PDB file of C-alpha atoms in Angstrom:
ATOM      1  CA  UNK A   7      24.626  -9.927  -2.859  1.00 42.00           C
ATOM      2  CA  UNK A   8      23.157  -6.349  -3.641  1.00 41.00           C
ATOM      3  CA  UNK A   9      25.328  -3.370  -2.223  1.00 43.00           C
ATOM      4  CA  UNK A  10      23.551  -1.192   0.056  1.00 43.00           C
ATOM      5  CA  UNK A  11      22.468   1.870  -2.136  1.00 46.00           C
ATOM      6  CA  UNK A  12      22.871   0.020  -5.264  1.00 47.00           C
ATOM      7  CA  UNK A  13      20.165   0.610  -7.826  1.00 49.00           C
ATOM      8  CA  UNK A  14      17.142  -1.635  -7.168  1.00 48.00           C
ATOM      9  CA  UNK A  15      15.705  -2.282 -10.613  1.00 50.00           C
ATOM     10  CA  UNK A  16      13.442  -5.533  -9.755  1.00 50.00           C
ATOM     11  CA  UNK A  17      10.105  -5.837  -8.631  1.00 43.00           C
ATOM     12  CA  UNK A  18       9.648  -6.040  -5.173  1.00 46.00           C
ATOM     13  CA  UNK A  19       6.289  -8.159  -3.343  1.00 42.00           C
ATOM     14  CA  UNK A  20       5.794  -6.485  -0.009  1.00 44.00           C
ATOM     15  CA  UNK A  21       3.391  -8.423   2.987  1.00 42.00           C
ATOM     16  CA  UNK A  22       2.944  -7.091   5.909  1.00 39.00           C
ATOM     17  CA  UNK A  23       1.285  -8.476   9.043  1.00 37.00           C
ATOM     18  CA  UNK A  24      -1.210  -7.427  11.085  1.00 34.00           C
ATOM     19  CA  UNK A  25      -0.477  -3.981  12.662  1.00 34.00           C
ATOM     20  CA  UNK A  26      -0.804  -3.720  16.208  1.00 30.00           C
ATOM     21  CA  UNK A  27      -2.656   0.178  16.215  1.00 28.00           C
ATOM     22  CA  UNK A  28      -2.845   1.818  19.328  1.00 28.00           C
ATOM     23  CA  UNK A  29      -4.438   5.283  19.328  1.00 27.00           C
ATOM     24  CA  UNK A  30      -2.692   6.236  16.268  1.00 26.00           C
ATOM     25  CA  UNK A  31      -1.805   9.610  15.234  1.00 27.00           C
ATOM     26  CA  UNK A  32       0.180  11.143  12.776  1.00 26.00           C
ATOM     27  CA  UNK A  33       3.531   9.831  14.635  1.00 31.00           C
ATOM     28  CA  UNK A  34       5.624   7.374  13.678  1.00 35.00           C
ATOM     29  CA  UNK A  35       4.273   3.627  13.748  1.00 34.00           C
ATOM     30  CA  UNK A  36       4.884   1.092  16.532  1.00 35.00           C
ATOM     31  CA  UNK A  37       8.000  -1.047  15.809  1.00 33.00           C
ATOM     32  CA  UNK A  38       9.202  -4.146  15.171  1.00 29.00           C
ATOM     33  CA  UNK A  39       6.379  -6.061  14.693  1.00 30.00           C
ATOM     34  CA  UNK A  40       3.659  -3.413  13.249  1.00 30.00           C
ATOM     35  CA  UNK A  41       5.798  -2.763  10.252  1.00 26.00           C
ATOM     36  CA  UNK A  42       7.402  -6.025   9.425  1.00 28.00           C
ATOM     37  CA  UNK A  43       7.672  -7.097   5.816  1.00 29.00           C
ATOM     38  CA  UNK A  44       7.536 -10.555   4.158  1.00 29.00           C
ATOM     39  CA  UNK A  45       7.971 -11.674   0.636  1.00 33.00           C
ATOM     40  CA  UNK A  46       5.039 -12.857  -1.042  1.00 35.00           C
ATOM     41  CA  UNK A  47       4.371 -14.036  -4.644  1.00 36.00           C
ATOM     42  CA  UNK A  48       1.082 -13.639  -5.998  1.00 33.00           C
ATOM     43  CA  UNK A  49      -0.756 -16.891  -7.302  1.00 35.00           C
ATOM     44  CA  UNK A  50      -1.655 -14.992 -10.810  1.00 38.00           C
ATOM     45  CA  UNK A  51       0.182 -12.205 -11.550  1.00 51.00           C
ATOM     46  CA  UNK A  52       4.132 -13.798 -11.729  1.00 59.00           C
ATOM     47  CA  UNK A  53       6.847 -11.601 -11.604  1.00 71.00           C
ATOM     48  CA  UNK A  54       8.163 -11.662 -15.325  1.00 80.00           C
ATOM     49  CA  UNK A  55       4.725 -10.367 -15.887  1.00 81.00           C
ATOM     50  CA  UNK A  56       4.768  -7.583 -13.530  1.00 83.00           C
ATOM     51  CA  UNK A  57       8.282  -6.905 -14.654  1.00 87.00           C
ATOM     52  CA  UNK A  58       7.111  -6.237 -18.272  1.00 90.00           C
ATOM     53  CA  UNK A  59       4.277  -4.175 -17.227  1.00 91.00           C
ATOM     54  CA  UNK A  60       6.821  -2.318 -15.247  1.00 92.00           C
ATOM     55  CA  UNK A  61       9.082  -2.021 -18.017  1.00 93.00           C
ATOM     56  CA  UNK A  62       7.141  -0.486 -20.365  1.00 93.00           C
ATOM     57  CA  UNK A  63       5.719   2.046 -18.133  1.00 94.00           C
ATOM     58  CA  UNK A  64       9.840   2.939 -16.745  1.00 94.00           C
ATOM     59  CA  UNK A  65      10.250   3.629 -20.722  1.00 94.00           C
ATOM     60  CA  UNK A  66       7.349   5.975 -20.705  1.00 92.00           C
ATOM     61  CA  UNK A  67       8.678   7.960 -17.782  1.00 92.00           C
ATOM     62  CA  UNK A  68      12.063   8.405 -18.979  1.00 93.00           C
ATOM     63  CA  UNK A  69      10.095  10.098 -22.399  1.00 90.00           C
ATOM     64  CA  UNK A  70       9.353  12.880 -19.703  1.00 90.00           C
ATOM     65  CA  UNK A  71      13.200  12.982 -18.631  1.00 91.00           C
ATOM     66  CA  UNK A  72      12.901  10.600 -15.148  1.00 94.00           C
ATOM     67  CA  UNK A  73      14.761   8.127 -14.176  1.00 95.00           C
ATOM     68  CA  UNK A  74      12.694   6.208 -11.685  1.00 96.00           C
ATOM     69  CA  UNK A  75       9.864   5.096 -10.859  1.00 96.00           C
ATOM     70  CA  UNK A  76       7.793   3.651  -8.200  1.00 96.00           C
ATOM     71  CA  UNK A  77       4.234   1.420  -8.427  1.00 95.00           C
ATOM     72  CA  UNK A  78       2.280   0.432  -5.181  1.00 93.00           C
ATOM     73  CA  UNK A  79      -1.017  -0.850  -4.688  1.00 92.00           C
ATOM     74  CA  UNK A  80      -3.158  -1.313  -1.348  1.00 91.00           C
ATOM     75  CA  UNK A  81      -6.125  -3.081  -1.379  1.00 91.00           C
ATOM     76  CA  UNK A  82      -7.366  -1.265   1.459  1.00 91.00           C
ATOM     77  CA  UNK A  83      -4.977   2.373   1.793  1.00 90.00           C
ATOM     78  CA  UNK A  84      -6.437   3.554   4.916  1.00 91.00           C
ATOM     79  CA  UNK A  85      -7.132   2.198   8.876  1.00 92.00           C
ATOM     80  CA  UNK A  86     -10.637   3.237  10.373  1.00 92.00           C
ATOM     81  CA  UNK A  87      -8.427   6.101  11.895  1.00 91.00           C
ATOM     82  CA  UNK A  88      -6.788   7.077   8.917  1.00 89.00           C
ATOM     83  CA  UNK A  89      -3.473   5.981   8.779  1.00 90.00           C
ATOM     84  CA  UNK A  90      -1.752   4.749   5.696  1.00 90.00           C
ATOM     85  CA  UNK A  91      -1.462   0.979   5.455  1.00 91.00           C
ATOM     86  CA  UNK A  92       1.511  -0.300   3.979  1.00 90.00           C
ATOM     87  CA  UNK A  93       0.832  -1.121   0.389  1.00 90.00           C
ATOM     88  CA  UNK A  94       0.691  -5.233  -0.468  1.00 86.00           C
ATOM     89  CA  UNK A  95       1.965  -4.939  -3.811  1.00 87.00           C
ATOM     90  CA  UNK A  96       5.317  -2.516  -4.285  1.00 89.00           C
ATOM     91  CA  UNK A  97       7.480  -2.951  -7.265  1.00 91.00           C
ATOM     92  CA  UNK A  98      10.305   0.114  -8.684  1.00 93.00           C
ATOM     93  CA  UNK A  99      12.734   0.832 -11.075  1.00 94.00           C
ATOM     94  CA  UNK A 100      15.909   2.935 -10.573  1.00 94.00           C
ATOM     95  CA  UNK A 101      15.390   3.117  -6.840  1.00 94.00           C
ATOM     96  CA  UNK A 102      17.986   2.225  -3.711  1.00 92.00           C
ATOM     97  CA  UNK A 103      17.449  -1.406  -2.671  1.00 88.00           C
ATOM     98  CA  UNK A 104      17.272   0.188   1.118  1.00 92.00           C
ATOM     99  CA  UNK A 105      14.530   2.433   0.192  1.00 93.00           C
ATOM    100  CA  UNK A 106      11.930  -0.079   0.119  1.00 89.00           C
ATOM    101  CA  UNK A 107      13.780  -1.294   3.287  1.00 90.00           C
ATOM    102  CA  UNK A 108      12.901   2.058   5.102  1.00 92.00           C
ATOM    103  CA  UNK A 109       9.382   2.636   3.507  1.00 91.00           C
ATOM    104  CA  UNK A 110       8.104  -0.801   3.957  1.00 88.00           C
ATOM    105  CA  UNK A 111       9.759  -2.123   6.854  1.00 88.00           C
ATOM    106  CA  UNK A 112      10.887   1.325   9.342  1.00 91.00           C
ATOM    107  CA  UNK A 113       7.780   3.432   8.724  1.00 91.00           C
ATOM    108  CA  UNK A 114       8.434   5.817   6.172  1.00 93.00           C
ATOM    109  CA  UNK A 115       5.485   5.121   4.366  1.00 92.00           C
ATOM    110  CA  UNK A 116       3.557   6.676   7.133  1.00 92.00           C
ATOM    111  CA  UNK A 117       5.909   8.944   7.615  1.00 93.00           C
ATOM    112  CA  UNK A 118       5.934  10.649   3.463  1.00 94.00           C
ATOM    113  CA  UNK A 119       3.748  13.417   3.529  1.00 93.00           C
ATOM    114  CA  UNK A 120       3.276  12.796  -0.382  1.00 94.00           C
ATOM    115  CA  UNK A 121       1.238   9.650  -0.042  1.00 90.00           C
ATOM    116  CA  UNK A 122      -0.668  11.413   1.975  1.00 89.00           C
ATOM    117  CA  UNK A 123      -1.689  14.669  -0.387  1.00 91.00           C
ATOM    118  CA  UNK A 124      -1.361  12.190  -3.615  1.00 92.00           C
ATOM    119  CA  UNK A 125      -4.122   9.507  -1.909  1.00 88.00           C
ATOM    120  CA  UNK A 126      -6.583  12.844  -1.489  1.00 87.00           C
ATOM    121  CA  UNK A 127      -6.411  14.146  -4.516  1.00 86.00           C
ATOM    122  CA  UNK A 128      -7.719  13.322  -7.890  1.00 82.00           C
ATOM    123  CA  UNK A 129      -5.013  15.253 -10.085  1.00 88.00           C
ATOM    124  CA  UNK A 130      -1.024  14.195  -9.772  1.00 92.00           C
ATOM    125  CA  UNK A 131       1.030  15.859  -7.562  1.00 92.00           C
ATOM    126  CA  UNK A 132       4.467  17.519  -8.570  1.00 93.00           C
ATOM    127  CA  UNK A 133       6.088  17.299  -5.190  1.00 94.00           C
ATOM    128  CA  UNK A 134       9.724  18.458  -4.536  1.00 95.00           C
ATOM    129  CA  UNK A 135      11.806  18.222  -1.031  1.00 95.00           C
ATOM    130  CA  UNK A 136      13.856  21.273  -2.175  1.00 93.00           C
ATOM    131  CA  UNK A 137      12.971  24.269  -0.278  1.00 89.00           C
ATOM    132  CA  UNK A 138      13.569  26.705  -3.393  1.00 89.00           C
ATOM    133  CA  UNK A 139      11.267  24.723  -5.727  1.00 90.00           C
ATOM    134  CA  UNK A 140       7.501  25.003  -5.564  1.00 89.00           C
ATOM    135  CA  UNK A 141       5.956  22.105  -5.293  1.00 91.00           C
ATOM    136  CA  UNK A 142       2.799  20.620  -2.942  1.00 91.00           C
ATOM    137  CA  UNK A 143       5.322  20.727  -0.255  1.00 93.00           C
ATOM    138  CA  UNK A 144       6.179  24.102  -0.112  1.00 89.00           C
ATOM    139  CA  UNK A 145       3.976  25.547   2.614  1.00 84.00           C
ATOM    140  CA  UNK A 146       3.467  21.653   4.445  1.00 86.00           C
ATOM    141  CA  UNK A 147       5.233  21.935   8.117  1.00 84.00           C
ATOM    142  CA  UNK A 148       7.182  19.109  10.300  1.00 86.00           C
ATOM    143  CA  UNK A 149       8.303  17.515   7.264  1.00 91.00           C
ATOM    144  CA  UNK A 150      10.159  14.482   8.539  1.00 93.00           C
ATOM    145  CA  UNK A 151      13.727  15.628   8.097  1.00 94.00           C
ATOM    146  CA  UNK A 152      14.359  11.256   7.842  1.00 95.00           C
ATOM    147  CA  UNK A 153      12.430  11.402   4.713  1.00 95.00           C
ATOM    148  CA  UNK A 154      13.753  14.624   3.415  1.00 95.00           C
ATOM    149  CA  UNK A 155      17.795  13.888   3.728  1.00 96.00           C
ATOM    150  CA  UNK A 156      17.271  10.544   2.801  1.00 96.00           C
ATOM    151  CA  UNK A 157      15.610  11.596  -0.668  1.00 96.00           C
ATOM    152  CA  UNK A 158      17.486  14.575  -1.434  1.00 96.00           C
ATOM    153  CA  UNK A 159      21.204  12.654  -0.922  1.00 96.00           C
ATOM    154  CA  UNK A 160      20.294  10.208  -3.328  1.00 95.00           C
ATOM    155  CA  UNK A 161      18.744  12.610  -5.535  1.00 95.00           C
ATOM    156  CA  UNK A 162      15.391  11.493  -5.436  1.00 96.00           C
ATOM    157  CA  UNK A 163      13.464  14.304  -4.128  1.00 95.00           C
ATOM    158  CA  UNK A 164      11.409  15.682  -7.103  1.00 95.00           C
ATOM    159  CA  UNK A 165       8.946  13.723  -8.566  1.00 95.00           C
ATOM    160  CA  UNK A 166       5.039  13.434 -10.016  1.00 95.00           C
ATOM    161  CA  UNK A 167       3.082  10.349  -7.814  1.00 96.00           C
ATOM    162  CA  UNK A 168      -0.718  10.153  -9.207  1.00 95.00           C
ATOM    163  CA  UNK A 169      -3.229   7.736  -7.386  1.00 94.00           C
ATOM    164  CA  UNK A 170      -5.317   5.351  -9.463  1.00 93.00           C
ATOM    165  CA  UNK A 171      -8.262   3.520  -7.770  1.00 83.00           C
ATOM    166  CA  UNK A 172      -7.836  -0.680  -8.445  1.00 67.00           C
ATOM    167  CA  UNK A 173     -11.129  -1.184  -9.655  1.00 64.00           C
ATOM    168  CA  UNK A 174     -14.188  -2.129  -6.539  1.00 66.00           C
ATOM    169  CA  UNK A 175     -11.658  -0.702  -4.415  1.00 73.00           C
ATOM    170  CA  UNK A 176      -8.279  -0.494  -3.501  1.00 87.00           C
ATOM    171  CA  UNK A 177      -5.793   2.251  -4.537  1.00 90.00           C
ATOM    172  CA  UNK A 178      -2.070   2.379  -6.547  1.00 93.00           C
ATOM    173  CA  UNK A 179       0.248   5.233  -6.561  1.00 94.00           C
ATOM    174  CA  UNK A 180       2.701   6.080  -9.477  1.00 96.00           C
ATOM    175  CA  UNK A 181       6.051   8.248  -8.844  1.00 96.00           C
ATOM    176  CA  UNK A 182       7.810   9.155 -11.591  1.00 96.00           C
ATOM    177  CA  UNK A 183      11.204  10.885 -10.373  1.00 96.00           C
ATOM    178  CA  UNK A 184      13.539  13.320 -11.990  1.00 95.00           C
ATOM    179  CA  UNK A 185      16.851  13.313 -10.815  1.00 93.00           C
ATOM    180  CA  UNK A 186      18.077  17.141 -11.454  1.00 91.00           C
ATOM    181  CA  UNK A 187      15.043  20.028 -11.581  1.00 89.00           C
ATOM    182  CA  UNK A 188      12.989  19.375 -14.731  1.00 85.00           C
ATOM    183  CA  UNK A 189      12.651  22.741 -17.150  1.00 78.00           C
ATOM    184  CA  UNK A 190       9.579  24.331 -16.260  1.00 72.00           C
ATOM    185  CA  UNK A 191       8.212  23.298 -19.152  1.00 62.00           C
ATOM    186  CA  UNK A 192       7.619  19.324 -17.925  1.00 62.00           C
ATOM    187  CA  UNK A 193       5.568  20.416 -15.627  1.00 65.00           C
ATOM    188  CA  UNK A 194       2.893  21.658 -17.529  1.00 76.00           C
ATOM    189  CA  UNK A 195      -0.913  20.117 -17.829  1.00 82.00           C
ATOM    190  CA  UNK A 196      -0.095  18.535 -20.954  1.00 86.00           C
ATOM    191  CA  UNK A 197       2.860  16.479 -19.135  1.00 88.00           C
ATOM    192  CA  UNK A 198       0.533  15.536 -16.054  1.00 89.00           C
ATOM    193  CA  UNK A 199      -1.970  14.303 -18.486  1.00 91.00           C
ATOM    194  CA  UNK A 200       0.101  12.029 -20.417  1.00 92.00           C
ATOM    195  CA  UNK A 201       1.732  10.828 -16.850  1.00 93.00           C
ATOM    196  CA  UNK A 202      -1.926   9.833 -15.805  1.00 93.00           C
ATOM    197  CA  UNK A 203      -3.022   8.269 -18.577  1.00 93.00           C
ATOM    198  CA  UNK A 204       0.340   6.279 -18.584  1.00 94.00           C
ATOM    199  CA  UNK A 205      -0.533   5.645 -14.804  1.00 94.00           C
ATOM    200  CA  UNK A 206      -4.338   4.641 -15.466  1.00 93.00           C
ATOM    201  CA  UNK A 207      -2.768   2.083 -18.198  1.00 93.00           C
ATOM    202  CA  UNK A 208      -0.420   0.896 -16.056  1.00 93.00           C
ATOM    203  CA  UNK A 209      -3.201   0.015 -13.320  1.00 92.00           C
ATOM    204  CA  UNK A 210      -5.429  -1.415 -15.486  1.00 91.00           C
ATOM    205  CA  UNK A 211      -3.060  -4.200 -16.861  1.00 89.00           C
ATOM    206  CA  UNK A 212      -1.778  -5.370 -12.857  1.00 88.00           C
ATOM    207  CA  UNK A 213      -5.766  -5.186 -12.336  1.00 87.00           C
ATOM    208  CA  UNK A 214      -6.356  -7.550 -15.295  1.00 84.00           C
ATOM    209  CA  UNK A 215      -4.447 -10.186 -13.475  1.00 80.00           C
ATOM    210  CA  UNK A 216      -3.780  -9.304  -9.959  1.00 79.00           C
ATOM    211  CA  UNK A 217      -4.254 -12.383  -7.650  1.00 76.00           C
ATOM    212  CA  UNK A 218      -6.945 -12.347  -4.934  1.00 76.00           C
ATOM    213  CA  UNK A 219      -3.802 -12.404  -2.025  1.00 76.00           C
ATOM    214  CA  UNK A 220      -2.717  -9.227  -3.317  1.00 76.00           C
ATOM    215  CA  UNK A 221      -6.253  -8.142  -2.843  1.00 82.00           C
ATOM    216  CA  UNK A 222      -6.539  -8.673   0.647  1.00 83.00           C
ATOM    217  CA  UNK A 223      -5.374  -6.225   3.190  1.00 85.00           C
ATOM    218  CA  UNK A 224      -2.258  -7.389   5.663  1.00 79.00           C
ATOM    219  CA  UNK A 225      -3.182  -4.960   7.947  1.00 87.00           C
ATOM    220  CA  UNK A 226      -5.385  -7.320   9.918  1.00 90.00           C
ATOM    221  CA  UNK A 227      -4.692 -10.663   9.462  1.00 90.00           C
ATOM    222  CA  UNK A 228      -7.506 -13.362  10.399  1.00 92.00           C
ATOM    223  CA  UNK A 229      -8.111 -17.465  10.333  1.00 93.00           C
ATOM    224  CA  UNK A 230      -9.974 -18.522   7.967  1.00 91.00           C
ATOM    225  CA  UNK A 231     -12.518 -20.007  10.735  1.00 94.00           C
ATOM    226  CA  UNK A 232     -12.653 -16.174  12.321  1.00 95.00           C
ATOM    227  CA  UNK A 233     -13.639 -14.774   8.559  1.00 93.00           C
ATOM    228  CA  UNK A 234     -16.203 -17.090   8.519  1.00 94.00           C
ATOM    229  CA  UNK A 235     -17.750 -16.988  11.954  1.00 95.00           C
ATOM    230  CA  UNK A 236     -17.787 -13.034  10.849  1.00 95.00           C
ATOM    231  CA  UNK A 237     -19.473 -13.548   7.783  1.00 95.00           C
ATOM    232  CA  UNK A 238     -22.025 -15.888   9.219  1.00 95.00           C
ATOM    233  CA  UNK A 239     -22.682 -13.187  11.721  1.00 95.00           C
ATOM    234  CA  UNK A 240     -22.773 -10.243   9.307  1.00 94.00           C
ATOM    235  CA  UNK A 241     -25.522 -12.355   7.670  1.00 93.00           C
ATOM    236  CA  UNK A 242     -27.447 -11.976  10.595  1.00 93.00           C
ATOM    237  CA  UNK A 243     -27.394 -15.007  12.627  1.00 93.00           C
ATOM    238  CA  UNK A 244     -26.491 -15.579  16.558  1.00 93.00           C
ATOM    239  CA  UNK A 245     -23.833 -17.282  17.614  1.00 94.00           C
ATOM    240  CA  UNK A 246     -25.800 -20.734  17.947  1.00 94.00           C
ATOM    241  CA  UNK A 247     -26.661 -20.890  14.062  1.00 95.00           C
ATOM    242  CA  UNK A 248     -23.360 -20.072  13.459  1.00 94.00           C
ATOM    243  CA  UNK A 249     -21.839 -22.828  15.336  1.00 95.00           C
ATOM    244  CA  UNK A 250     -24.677 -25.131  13.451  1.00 94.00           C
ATOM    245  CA  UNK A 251     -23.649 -23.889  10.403  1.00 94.00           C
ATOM    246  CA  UNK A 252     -20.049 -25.114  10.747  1.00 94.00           C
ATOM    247  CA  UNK A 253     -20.704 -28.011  12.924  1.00 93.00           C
ATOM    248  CA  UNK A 254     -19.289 -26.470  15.908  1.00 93.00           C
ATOM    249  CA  UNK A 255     -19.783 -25.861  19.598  1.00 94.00           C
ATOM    250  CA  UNK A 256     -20.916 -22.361  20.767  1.00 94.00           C
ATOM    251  CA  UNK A 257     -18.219 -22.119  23.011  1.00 95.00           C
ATOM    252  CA  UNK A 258     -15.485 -22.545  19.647  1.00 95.00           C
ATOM    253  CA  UNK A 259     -17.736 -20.113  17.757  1.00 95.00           C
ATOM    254  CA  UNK A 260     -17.595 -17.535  20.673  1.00 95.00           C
ATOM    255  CA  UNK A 261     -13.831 -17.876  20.754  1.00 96.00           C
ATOM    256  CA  UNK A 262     -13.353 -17.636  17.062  1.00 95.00           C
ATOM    257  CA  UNK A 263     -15.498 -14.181  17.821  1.00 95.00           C
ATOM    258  CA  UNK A 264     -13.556 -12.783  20.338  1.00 95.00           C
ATOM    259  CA  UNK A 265     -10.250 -13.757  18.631  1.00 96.00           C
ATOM    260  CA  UNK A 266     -11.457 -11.027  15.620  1.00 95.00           C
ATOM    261  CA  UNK A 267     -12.574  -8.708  17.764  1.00 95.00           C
ATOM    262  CA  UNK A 268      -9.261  -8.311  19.422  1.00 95.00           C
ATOM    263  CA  UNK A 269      -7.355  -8.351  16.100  1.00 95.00           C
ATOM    264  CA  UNK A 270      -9.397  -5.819  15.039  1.00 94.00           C
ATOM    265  CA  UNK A 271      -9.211  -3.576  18.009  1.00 93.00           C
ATOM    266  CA  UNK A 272     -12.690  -3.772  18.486  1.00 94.00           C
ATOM    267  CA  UNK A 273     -14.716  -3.131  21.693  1.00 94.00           C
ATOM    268  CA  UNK A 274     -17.960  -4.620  20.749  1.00 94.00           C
ATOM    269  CA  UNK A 275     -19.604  -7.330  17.877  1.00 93.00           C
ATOM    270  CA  UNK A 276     -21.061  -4.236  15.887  1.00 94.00           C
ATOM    271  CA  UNK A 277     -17.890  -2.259  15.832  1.00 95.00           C
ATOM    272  CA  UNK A 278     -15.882  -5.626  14.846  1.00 95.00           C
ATOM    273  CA  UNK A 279     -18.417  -5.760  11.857  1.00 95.00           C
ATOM    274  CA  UNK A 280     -17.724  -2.139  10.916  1.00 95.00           C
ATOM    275  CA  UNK A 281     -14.091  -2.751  11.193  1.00 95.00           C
ATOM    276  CA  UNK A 282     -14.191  -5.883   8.958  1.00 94.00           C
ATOM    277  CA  UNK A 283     -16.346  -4.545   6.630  1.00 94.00           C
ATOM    278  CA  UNK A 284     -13.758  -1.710   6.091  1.00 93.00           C
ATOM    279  CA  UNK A 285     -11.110  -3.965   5.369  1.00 92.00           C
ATOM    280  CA  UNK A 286     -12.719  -5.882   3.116  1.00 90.00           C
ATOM    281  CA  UNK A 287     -12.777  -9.122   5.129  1.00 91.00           C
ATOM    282  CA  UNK A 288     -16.504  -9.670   4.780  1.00 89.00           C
ATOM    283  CA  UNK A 289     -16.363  -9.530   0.490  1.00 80.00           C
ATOM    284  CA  UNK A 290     -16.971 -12.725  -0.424  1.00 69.00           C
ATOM    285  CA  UNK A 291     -14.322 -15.395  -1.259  1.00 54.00           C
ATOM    286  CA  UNK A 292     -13.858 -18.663  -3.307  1.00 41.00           C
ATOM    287  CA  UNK A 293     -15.389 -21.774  -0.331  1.00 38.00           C
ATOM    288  CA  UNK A 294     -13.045 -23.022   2.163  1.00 38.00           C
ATOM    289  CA  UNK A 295     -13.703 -25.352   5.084  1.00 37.00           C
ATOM    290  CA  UNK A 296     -10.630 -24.945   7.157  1.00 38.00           C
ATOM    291  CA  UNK A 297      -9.916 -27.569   9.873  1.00 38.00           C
ATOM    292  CA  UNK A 298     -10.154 -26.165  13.854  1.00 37.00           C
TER     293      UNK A 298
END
């Protein structure tokens, strides 16, 4: 059994269920059930695989003196109200086994501020929790001090993160961390190019063989049956073609309906289409004909 704090240098598959959002804000998110985490495999991508992809990139970060790093992907980063979703796909190298434990599982995802500024900006971010360094942090307020003590004890508080759209959509992050304060010189634009090029590579060889259930969001989690009552509805027809369509009665089809639109914290059918749509739950997928 791992120590708590010992180095985690395995790939780690984070799923998350649905969240249950209630007016969020920029708080911390509801807990236990909004942020817990299961293990999940992808179908295409195996671990070895991701491991070596992993691998290679850890040896390209420790060219630029760091000793960690961290790769996460979200098919879908954002809810309608802008909160960060907790990525689907997280895998590390050099990092605390209980880190992913408080990022994935007790909120400090949402919490970071540097997913945040990294997910809005096209250019990498040098970001440093040390109030003498200058970094993208240095004028940001209400840090969470959680995030900040946690990083800084275990030395992990200075680092590059650069987001990399996955293709149609989707977005990855990659952190590269430096232990000790990097010469001035590693941060110049010569550095942050060769980091994002070394991030865009990365992302392009997960994409190449990511499985479709890393590609769908966790955030929301419907039945089959409710996806395709949705997408039978987003093609424009009522509820009775529908149940036609799948051989149902109007009254399952209307309860299939209502089911979503609660899960999706919708007050109406045209909002739960808009909400769907944003999470991707309306792209189309390989035939199923689930049983009721």
């Amino acid at each position: 059994m791992k120590r708590a704090g010992a180095p985690h240098n395995r790939t780690c598959f984070r799923k998350v269920p649905p969240l249950a959002f209630k007016g969020i804000g920029l708080g911390k998110p509801d807990r236990p059930e909004q942020m817990q985490v299961m293990n999940a495999k992808p179908k295409t991508l195996s671990n070895s695989e991701l491991d070596r992809k992993v691998d290679r990139a850890a040896r390209s970060v420790a060219k630029f003196g760091m000793q960690a790093l961290i790769y996460d992907f979200s098919p879908v980063p954002f809810t309608p109200e802008g909160e960060l979703i907790t990525p689907t796909l997280l895998a590390s190298r050099n990092i605390p086994g209980e880190m992913a434990q408080l990022w994935c599982n007790d909120g400090f995802y949402q919490l970071d501020p540097v997913q945040k500024i990294a997910l809005a900006r096209a250019r990498p971010v040098y970001w440093s929790y040390h109030a003498d360094e200058s970094s993208e942090l240095s004028n940001r307020r209400n840090i969470p001090a959680e995030v900040a003590d946690f990083l800084r004890e275990r030395k992990l508080a200075r680092g590059i993160t650069v987001a990399v759209r996955g293709g149609t959509r989707g977005l990855a992050t990659v952190t590269g961390i430096w232990n000790e304060r990097p010469p001035e010189r590693r941060l110049d634009n010569e550095l942050a190019a060769a980091f994002t090029l070394m991030a865009h590579e990365l992302q392009d060889e997960i994409m190449a063989s990511i499985s479709d259930e890393a590609m769908m969001t966790t955030a929301v989690r419907l039945t089959p049956r409710e996806m395709e009552c949705l997408r039978l509805c987003a093609d424009g027809q009522p509820d009775k073609q529908v149940a036609h369509a799948l051989d149902r009665s109007l009254s399952t089809v209307i309860m299939h309906m209502q089911s979503a639109m609660k899960k999706l914290g919708a007050r109406n059918r045209a909002q739960t289409l808009a909400r769907a749509a944003h999470y991707g739950l309306l792209d189309p997928v390989p035939s199923c004909r689930p049983n009721l």
